[in-house]
Coordinates of C-alpha atoms in Angstrom, one line a residue:
M1 CA 10.7 -19.7 -17.7
T2 CA 7.6 -19.4 -15.5
A3 CA 7.0 -16.6 -13.0
R4 CA 7.5 -19.0 -10.1
S5 CA 10.8 -20.4 -11.6
R6 CA 12.1 -16.8 -12.1
F7 CA 11.1 -16.1 -8.5
R8 CA 13.0 -19.1 -7.1
R9 CA 16.0 -18.3 -9.3
F10 CA 16.5 -14.8 -7.8
H11 CA 15.2 -15.6 -4.3
P12 CA 16.9 -18.8 -3.1
R13 CA 16.2 -19.9 0.4
R14 CA 18.6 -18.5 3.0
P15 CA 19.9 -20.2 6.2
C16 CA 19.1 -17.1 8.2
S17 CA 17.1 -13.9 7.9
A18 CA 19.9 -11.7 6.5
A19 CA 18.4 -9.6 3.7
P20 CA 18.0 -11.9 0.6
R21 CA 18.0 -10.7 -2.9
S22 CA 14.6 -9.5 -4.3
P23 CA 13.0 -12.1 -6.6
R24 CA 12.2 -9.5 -9.2
H25 CA 15.7 -8.3 -9.9
P26 CA 18.9 -10.1 -11.0
L27 CA 21.9 -9.6 -8.8
R28 CA 23.5 -6.9 -11.0
V29 CA 20.5 -4.7 -10.4
R30 CA 20.3 -5.3 -6.6
L31 CA 24.0 -4.7 -6.2
R32 CA 23.7 -0.9 -6.3
R33 CA 21.4 -1.1 -3.2
Y34 CA 23.8 -3.1 -1.2
T35 CA 27.0 -1.2 -2.1
A36 CA 27.1 0.7 1.2
L37 CA 26.5 -2.5 3.1
A38 CA 29.2 -4.4 1.2
A39 CA 31.7 -1.6 1.8
T40 CA 31.0 -1.8 5.6
A41 CA 31.4 -5.6 5.4
A42 CA 34.8 -5.2 3.8
L43 CA 36.0 -3.0 6.7
S44 CA 34.4 -5.0 9.5
G45 CA 36.0 -8.4 9.0
P46 CA 35.0 -11.0 11.6
L47 CA 32.2 -8.7 12.9
L48 CA 30.0 -9.8 10.0
S49 CA 30.7 -13.5 10.2
G50 CA 27.7 -15.8 10.0
C51 CA 24.4 -14.1 10.9
G52 CA 25.5 -11.8 13.7
L53 CA 24.4 -8.2 14.1
L54 CA 25.5 -5.9 11.4
P55 CA 27.2 -2.5 12.2
G56 CA 24.4 0.0 12.7
E57 CA 21.9 -2.8 13.4
A58 CA 18.8 -1.1 14.9
R59 CA 18.2 -2.1 18.5
A60 CA 15.8 -1.2 21.3
D61 CA 16.7 -1.4 25.0
D62 CA 14.9 -3.5 27.5
E63 CA 12.3 -0.8 28.3
A64 CA 11.4 0.7 24.9
V65 CA 10.9 -0.4 21.3
K66 CA 11.7 2.5 19.0
V67 CA 10.0 2.7 15.6
M68 CA 9.3 5.4 13.1
T69 CA 6.3 6.4 11.0
W70 CA 6.5 8.9 8.2
A71 CA 4.0 10.6 5.9
P72 CA 3.8 13.9 3.9
Q73 CA 2.2 16.8 5.6
D74 CA 1.1 20.3 4.5
T75 CA 1.8 19.6 0.9
H76 CA -1.8 20.5 -0.3
A77 CA -1.6 17.6 -2.7
A78 CA -0.7 14.3 -0.9
D79 CA -1.2 15.1 2.8
M80 CA -1.3 12.0 5.0
A81 CA -0.8 13.5 8.4
G82 CA -3.4 11.2 9.9
M83 CA -1.0 8.3 9.6
T84 CA 1.6 9.8 11.9
A85 CA -1.1 11.0 14.3
M86 CA -2.6 7.5 14.3
A87 CA 0.8 6.0 15.1
Q88 CA 1.2 8.4 18.1
A89 CA -2.3 7.6 19.4
Y90 CA -1.6 3.8 19.1
A91 CA 1.6 4.2 21.2
R92 CA -0.3 6.1 23.9
W93 CA -2.9 3.4 24.0
I94 CA -0.4 0.6 24.1
N95 CA 1.7 2.3 26.8
A96 CA -1.3 3.0 28.9
S97 CA -2.1 -0.7 28.8
G98 CA 1.3 -1.8 30.0
G99 CA 3.3 -1.8 26.7
V100 CA 4.1 -4.8 24.5
A101 CA 5.5 -7.8 26.3
G102 CA 6.6 -5.5 29.1
R103 CA 8.2 -2.9 26.8
R104 CA 7.2 0.7 26.1
L105 CA 6.5 1.6 22.5
E106 CA 8.3 4.8 21.3
V107 CA 7.1 6.3 18.0
L108 CA 9.2 8.8 16.1
T109 CA 7.5 10.7 13.2
C110 CA 9.0 12.3 10.1
D111 CA 7.5 14.7 7.5
E112 CA 8.2 13.0 4.2
R113 CA 6.8 16.1 2.3
N114 CA 6.0 14.1 -0.8
D115 CA 9.6 14.8 -1.8
R116 CA 12.3 12.2 -2.7
L117 CA 15.1 14.0 -0.8
A118 CA 12.9 14.4 2.3
A119 CA 12.0 10.7 2.1
A120 CA 15.7 9.8 2.0
R121 CA 16.4 12.1 5.0
C122 CA 13.6 10.4 7.0
A123 CA 15.2 7.0 6.2
D124 CA 18.6 8.3 7.2
R125 CA 17.2 9.5 10.5
A126 CA 15.5 6.1 11.1
A127 CA 19.0 4.5 10.8
D128 CA 20.6 7.2 13.0
E129 CA 18.0 6.8 15.7
D130 CA 18.4 3.0 15.7
V131 CA 14.7 2.3 15.1
V132 CA 13.7 -1.4 14.8
A133 CA 11.2 -0.7 12.0
V134 CA 9.5 1.9 9.9
V135 CA 5.8 1.2 10.4
G136 CA 2.5 2.2 8.7
S137 CA 4.0 4.9 6.5
Y138 CA 3.4 6.7 3.2
S139 CA 5.9 7.6 0.5
R140 CA 5.9 7.3 -3.3
H141 CA 9.7 7.6 -3.3
G142 CA 10.8 4.0 -2.6
H143 CA 13.9 4.3 -4.7
T144 CA 15.3 6.9 -2.2
F145 CA 14.0 5.6 1.1
M146 CA 14.5 1.8 0.7
P147 CA 18.3 1.8 0.1
P148 CA 19.1 3.4 3.5
L149 CA 16.7 1.1 5.3
E150 CA 18.2 -1.9 3.5
G151 CA 21.7 -0.8 4.4
A152 CA 20.7 -0.5 8.1
G153 CA 18.7 -3.7 8.1
I154 CA 15.5 -1.9 9.1
P155 CA 12.2 -3.6 8.0
Y156 CA 9.5 -1.4 6.3
L157 CA 6.3 -2.8 7.7
G158 CA 2.9 -1.8 6.3
G159 CA 3.6 0.9 3.8
F160 CA 0.6 2.5 2.1
G161 CA 1.3 0.6 -1.1
V162 CA 2.2 3.4 -3.6
A163 CA 5.9 2.7 -4.2
D164 CA 7.1 -0.2 -6.4
D165 CA 9.9 -1.0 -3.9
E166 CA 7.3 -1.9 -1.3
F167 CA 6.6 -5.0 -3.4
E168 CA 10.2 -5.7 -4.4
S169 CA 12.5 -5.2 -1.5
P170 CA 13.2 -8.2 0.8
L171 CA 13.0 -5.9 3.8
S172 CA 9.5 -4.7 2.9
Y173 CA 6.4 -6.3 4.6
P174 CA 3.3 -4.9 2.9
V175 CA -0.1 -5.4 4.6
N176 CA -2.1 -4.7 1.4
G177 CA -1.5 -5.3 -2.3
G178 CA -1.2 -1.6 -3.2
L179 CA -2.2 -0.2 -6.6
P180 CA -1.5 -3.4 -8.5
V181 CA -4.2 -5.3 -6.5
L182 CA -6.6 -2.4 -6.7
A183 CA -6.3 -2.1 -10.5
A184 CA -6.8 -5.8 -11.0
G185 CA -9.7 -5.8 -8.5
N186 CA -11.3 -2.8 -10.2
G187 CA -11.3 -4.7 -13.5
R188 CA -13.0 -7.6 -11.8
Q189 CA -15.5 -5.4 -10.1
L190 CA -16.4 -3.6 -13.4
A191 CA -16.8 -7.0 -15.1
A192 CA -19.2 -8.0 -12.3
G193 CA -21.1 -4.7 -12.8
G194 CA -21.6 -5.6 -16.5
C195 CA -19.1 -3.2 -18.0
T196 CA -18.0 -4.5 -21.5
D197 CA -16.3 -1.3 -22.8
V198 CA -13.9 0.3 -20.3
T199 CA -11.9 3.5 -20.5
L200 CA -9.1 4.0 -18.0
V201 CA -8.0 7.5 -17.1
R202 CA -4.7 7.3 -15.3
P203 CA -1.5 9.4 -14.7
D204 CA 0.9 9.8 -17.6
T205 CA 3.7 8.2 -15.6
V206 CA 5.6 4.9 -15.5
G207 CA 3.4 3.8 -12.6
G208 CA 0.3 4.7 -14.5
D209 CA 1.5 2.6 -17.5
Q210 CA 1.3 -0.5 -15.2
L211 CA -2.4 0.0 -14.5
V212 CA -3.5 -0.7 -18.0
P213 CA -2.6 -4.4 -18.3
L214 CA -3.6 -5.0 -14.7
L215 CA -7.1 -3.6 -15.3
D216 CA -7.3 -5.7 -18.5
A217 CA -6.3 -8.8 -16.6
G218 CA -9.0 -8.2 -14.0
L219 CA -11.7 -7.7 -16.7
R220 CA -10.7 -11.0 -18.4
D221 CA -10.7 -12.8 -15.1
G222 CA -14.0 -11.4 -14.2
G223 CA -15.6 -12.8 -17.4
A224 CA -16.2 -9.4 -19.1
G225 CA -17.0 -9.9 -22.7
A226 CA -15.1 -6.7 -23.7
A227 CA -15.3 -5.8 -27.3
A228 CA -11.7 -4.4 -27.2
P229 CA -8.9 -3.9 -24.6
V230 CA -9.1 -1.2 -22.1
R231 CA -9.1 2.3 -23.7
D232 CA -6.1 4.1 -22.3
V233 CA -6.3 7.8 -21.5
A234 CA -3.0 9.1 -20.1
A235 CA -3.6 12.4 -18.2
P236 CA -1.4 15.0 -16.6
E237 CA -0.7 14.1 -13.0
D238 CA -1.2 17.6 -11.6
A239 CA -3.8 19.2 -13.9
T240 CA -6.2 21.8 -12.5
S241 CA -8.8 20.8 -15.1
Y242 CA -9.3 17.5 -16.9
L243 CA -11.7 18.6 -19.6
P244 CA -9.5 17.3 -22.5
S245 CA -9.1 13.9 -20.8
A246 CA -12.8 13.9 -19.9
R247 CA -13.7 14.6 -23.5
R248 CA -11.6 11.7 -24.8
A249 CA -13.1 9.4 -22.2
L250 CA -16.7 10.5 -23.1
D251 CA -16.1 10.3 -26.8
G252 CA -14.9 6.7 -26.4
A253 CA -17.9 5.8 -24.3
E254 CA -20.4 7.4 -26.7
A255 CA -18.8 5.6 -29.7
A256 CA -19.2 2.3 -27.8
T257 CA -22.9 3.0 -27.1
A258 CA -23.5 4.1 -30.7
S259 CA -21.9 0.9 -32.1
G260 CA -23.7 -1.4 -29.7
A261 CA -20.4 -2.6 -28.5
G262 CA -21.6 -2.9 -24.9
T263 CA -22.0 -1.1 -21.6
P264 CA -19.5 1.7 -21.4
C265 CA -17.7 2.5 -18.1
V266 CA -15.0 5.1 -17.3
T267 CA -12.7 4.4 -14.4
A268 CA -10.2 7.1 -13.1
V269 CA -7.2 6.4 -10.9
L270 CA -5.7 9.9 -10.4
G271 CA -5.1 10.0 -6.7
G272 CA -6.0 13.3 -5.2
R273 CA -7.0 14.7 -8.6
T274 CA -9.7 12.0 -9.2
D275 CA -12.5 14.3 -8.0
T276 CA -11.3 17.0 -10.4
F277 CA -11.5 14.6 -13.3
F278 CA -15.1 13.5 -12.4
D279 CA -16.1 17.1 -12.0
S280 CA -14.9 17.7 -15.6
F281 CA -16.5 14.5 -16.8
R282 CA -19.9 15.4 -15.3
R283 CA -19.9 18.8 -16.9
L284 CA -19.6 17.2 -20.3
A285 CA -21.7 14.0 -19.9
P286 CA -25.4 14.4 -20.3
E287 CA -27.5 13.0 -17.5
D288 CA -28.8 10.2 -19.7
A289 CA -25.4 9.2 -21.0
G290 CA -25.6 5.9 -19.3
V291 CA -21.9 5.7 -18.6
A292 CA -20.9 4.1 -15.3
T293 CA -18.0 5.6 -13.4
A294 CA -15.4 3.9 -11.1
S295 CA -12.2 4.3 -9.2
V296 CA -10.2 2.8 -6.3
L297 CA -10.0 3.6 -2.6
G298 CA -7.3 6.2 -2.1
S299 CA -8.5 8.0 -5.2
I300 CA -12.0 7.9 -3.8
R301 CA -12.5 8.4 0.0
Q302 CA -15.5 9.1 2.1
N303 CA -14.3 12.6 3.1
L304 CA -13.9 13.3 -0.6
V305 CA -17.5 12.3 -1.3
D306 CA -18.6 14.4 1.6
S307 CA -16.7 17.5 0.5
T308 CA -17.9 17.3 -3.1
G309 CA -21.6 17.2 -2.2
G310 CA -22.5 13.8 -0.6
A311 CA -25.4 12.3 -2.5
A312 CA -25.1 15.2 -5.0
S313 CA -21.4 14.6 -5.5
S314 CA -20.0 13.9 -9.0
L315 CA -18.9 10.6 -7.4
E316 CA -22.4 9.4 -6.7
G317 CA -23.0 5.9 -8.1
A318 CA -19.3 5.3 -8.7
Y319 CA -17.8 1.8 -8.2
A320 CA -14.9 1.8 -5.8
T321 CA -12.5 -1.1 -5.2
G322 CA -10.7 -1.1 -1.8
W323 CA -8.4 -3.1 0.4
Y324 CA -10.4 -3.1 3.6
P325 CA -14.0 -3.4 4.9
T326 CA -16.3 -0.4 4.7
A327 CA -16.4 2.2 7.4
D328 CA -19.5 0.8 9.1
D329 CA -18.0 -2.6 9.6
P330 CA -17.8 -3.5 13.3
R331 CA -14.2 -4.8 12.9
W332 CA -13.1 -1.2 13.0
G333 CA -14.5 -0.8 16.5
P334 CA -11.2 -1.2 18.3
M335 CA -9.5 1.4 16.1
R336 CA -12.3 3.9 16.6
R337 CA -12.2 3.4 20.4
V338 CA -8.5 4.1 20.4
V339 CA -8.9 7.2 18.4
R340 CA -11.8 8.4 20.6
E341 CA -9.9 7.7 23.9
H342 CA -6.2 8.4 23.0
A343 CA -6.1 10.9 20.1
F344 CA -7.5 13.7 22.3
G345 CA -9.6 15.2 19.5
D346 CA -6.8 15.3 17.0
D347 CA -8.6 16.3 13.8
R348 CA -5.8 15.0 11.6
I349 CA -7.2 11.5 12.2
D350 CA -10.1 10.4 10.0
P351 CA -11.0 6.8 10.9
D352 CA -12.4 6.4 7.4
D353 CA -9.2 7.3 5.7
P354 CA -7.3 4.4 4.1
G355 CA -4.0 5.7 5.3
V356 CA -5.1 5.8 8.9
R357 CA -6.5 2.3 8.5
T358 CA -3.2 1.1 7.0
T359 CA -1.3 2.5 9.9
W360 CA -3.6 0.8 12.4
I361 CA -3.2 -2.6 10.6
A362 CA 0.6 -2.2 10.4
Y363 CA 0.8 -1.5 14.2
T364 CA -1.5 -4.4 14.9
V365 CA 1.0 -6.7 13.1
L366 CA 3.9 -5.0 14.9
R367 CA 2.3 -5.7 18.2
A368 CA 1.7 -9.3 17.4
A369 CA 5.3 -9.7 16.2
L370 CA 6.7 -8.2 19.3
E371 CA 4.6 -10.5 21.5
E372 CA 6.0 -13.4 19.4
I373 CA 9.5 -12.3 20.2
G374 CA 8.6 -12.2 23.9
P375 CA 10.0 -10.4 26.9
D376 CA 13.3 -12.4 27.2
T377 CA 14.7 -11.9 23.7
P378 CA 16.3 -8.5 22.8
V379 CA 14.1 -6.6 20.2
T380 CA 16.3 -5.6 17.3
A381 CA 15.6 -5.0 13.6
R382 CA 17.1 -8.4 13.0
S383 CA 15.0 -10.3 15.6
L384 CA 11.9 -8.5 14.3
R385 CA 12.7 -9.5 10.7
A386 CA 13.3 -13.1 11.8
V387 CA 9.7 -13.2 13.2
L388 CA 8.2 -11.6 10.1
D389 CA 10.2 -13.9 7.8
E390 CA 9.8 -17.1 9.7
G391 CA 7.0 -16.7 12.3
P392 CA 3.3 -17.4 12.3
A393 CA 0.5 -15.8 10.3
F394 CA -0.6 -12.6 12.0
S395 CA -4.2 -11.8 12.5
T396 CA -5.5 -8.2 11.9
G397 CA -8.9 -8.8 13.5
G398 CA -10.4 -9.7 10.2
L399 CA -9.5 -6.4 8.5
T400 CA -7.3 -8.3 6.1
P401 CA -6.7 -12.0 5.6
K402 CA -4.0 -13.3 8.0
L403 CA -0.6 -12.0 7.0
R404 CA 2.6 -14.0 6.7
W405 CA 5.8 -13.3 4.6
Q406 CA 7.3 -16.8 4.4
Y407 CA 8.7 -17.9 1.1
D408 CA 5.6 -19.9 0.0
D409 CA 3.3 -17.0 0.9
L410 CA 4.9 -14.5 -1.5
L411 CA 3.3 -13.8 -4.9
S412 CA 4.6 -15.8 -7.8
A413 CA 4.7 -12.7 -10.0
A414 CA 8.0 -11.2 -11.0
D415 CA 6.9 -7.6 -10.8
F416 CA 5.3 -7.8 -7.3
P417 CA 7.0 -10.7 -5.4
R418 CA 6.4 -9.2 -1.9
I419 CA 2.7 -9.1 -2.1
V420 CA 1.1 -11.5 0.3
N421 CA -2.4 -10.0 0.5
T422 CA -4.1 -10.1 -2.9
S423 CA -7.6 -9.4 -1.6
V424 CA -9.9 -6.5 -2.4
T425 CA -13.4 -5.4 -1.4
Y426 CA -16.2 -4.2 -3.7
Q427 CA -17.8 -0.9 -2.7
R428 CA -20.0 1.8 -4.3
V429 CA -21.1 5.3 -3.6
R430 CA -24.8 5.3 -2.8
D431 CA -26.7 8.2 -1.2
G432 CA -23.3 9.8 -0.5
R433 CA -21.8 6.9 1.4
L434 CA -19.3 4.3 0.4
V435 CA -21.1 1.0 1.0
S436 CA -20.2 -2.7 0.5
V437 CA -21.7 -4.4 -2.6
H438 CA -20.1 -7.8 -2.0
D439 CA -19.8 -9.9 1.1
G440 CA -16.2 -10.5 2.2
F441 CA -13.0 -10.3 0.3
V442 CA -12.3 -11.1 -3.4
D443 CA -9.0 -12.7 -4.2
V444 CA -7.4 -11.3 -7.4
E445 CA -4.1 -13.3 -7.3
K446 CA -5.0 -15.1 -10.5
S447 CA -5.4 -11.8 -12.3
L448 CA -2.0 -10.6 -11.1
Q449 CA -0.3 -13.8 -12.2
A450 CA -2.1 -13.8 -15.6
D451 CA -0.8 -10.2 -16.2
D452 CA 2.7 -11.3 -15.2
D453 CA 2.7 -14.3 -17.5
L454 CA 1.3 -12.3 -20.5
G455 CA 4.0 -9.6 -19.9

């Protein structure tokens, strides 16, 4: 059975926008997520007939549209406070400009704390507060935050892309392809850079396991004549030193050089610990080792390059695969203007941060969707989902390809069916700055589908 046929089997077309089953999971798996909703249905009788509003359906009044943005703060490991600050600045800008379709935008924020229980509490609060969407947020704990949102019918629009559920749940509307797209894109970028022997250093987690075949698929699709599959180095997720992992990566690269197997490259995808790994790697690797380094945006950020020495940083020269255009692209001008005029000097907002950018893009889509609903139709979670499911493609000002989540737009890969944006950008650290090394976006959909078919 092909990936597309599996997709159609578990995601039949529906006569209305009531939450369909995810194409990835059979019904028996998805049932646990809808247990609470089913119990409510059993008690509600005629109230749930047809496609009417469900009990607890999120709704906004005629004057305000209430949404929520959450992100971890003060964790010293995964802080993304700039995302909630960007959401608040966006609301101030929109409201100062007359709102959206005559309605005021009200943004609630929640500290997700990088904790599964806190993430669930944020989702419960979103349901209690009757928000119409959770927008531009960050959490790795999709297994705890998505069920409450699904039970309340609340769409999750524009998550950062680090939770599997963002690419599985029928109520999730991602604006980027998350780590799956970055991993496949990184493989293609390394192939374009001439890498023929690649070592991947990644977290020793289930999510980290997924990165290996995706990187391999990208290398194959990019035409790399790799002598062997990607060399996998699973590393502790929260280590304070990566010298053992760096030694394994360097030994593999040196062996490839000695055997004449090809050009060795080491790519590390360790989130906030990536700079720690590269610092360990540079201590071990001689200056003339000839080993290229690489990572993905999110693991490498401009503020990280700045804080680790700029042009003298251990990240200098590294390849970096991202979702969006580089910081100097004029398409970021409107966002920078809003930050300058409506953030009031809030130093939590770094316009170069991929989290802040994701929040901006997510709210750009939200605004377009609300304008599509118009001033005469009540804004509810249901009416917003209907526009996202059945409406037009939404422009993000060129920061992504146009986004639409209709059935035919979804990815025909069983593991990531909700991905609609399979594009990446190629960047590199040069003279202490992340700069573009390829014009426009690179579409890696073929690599994602190849990995799915091989799996």
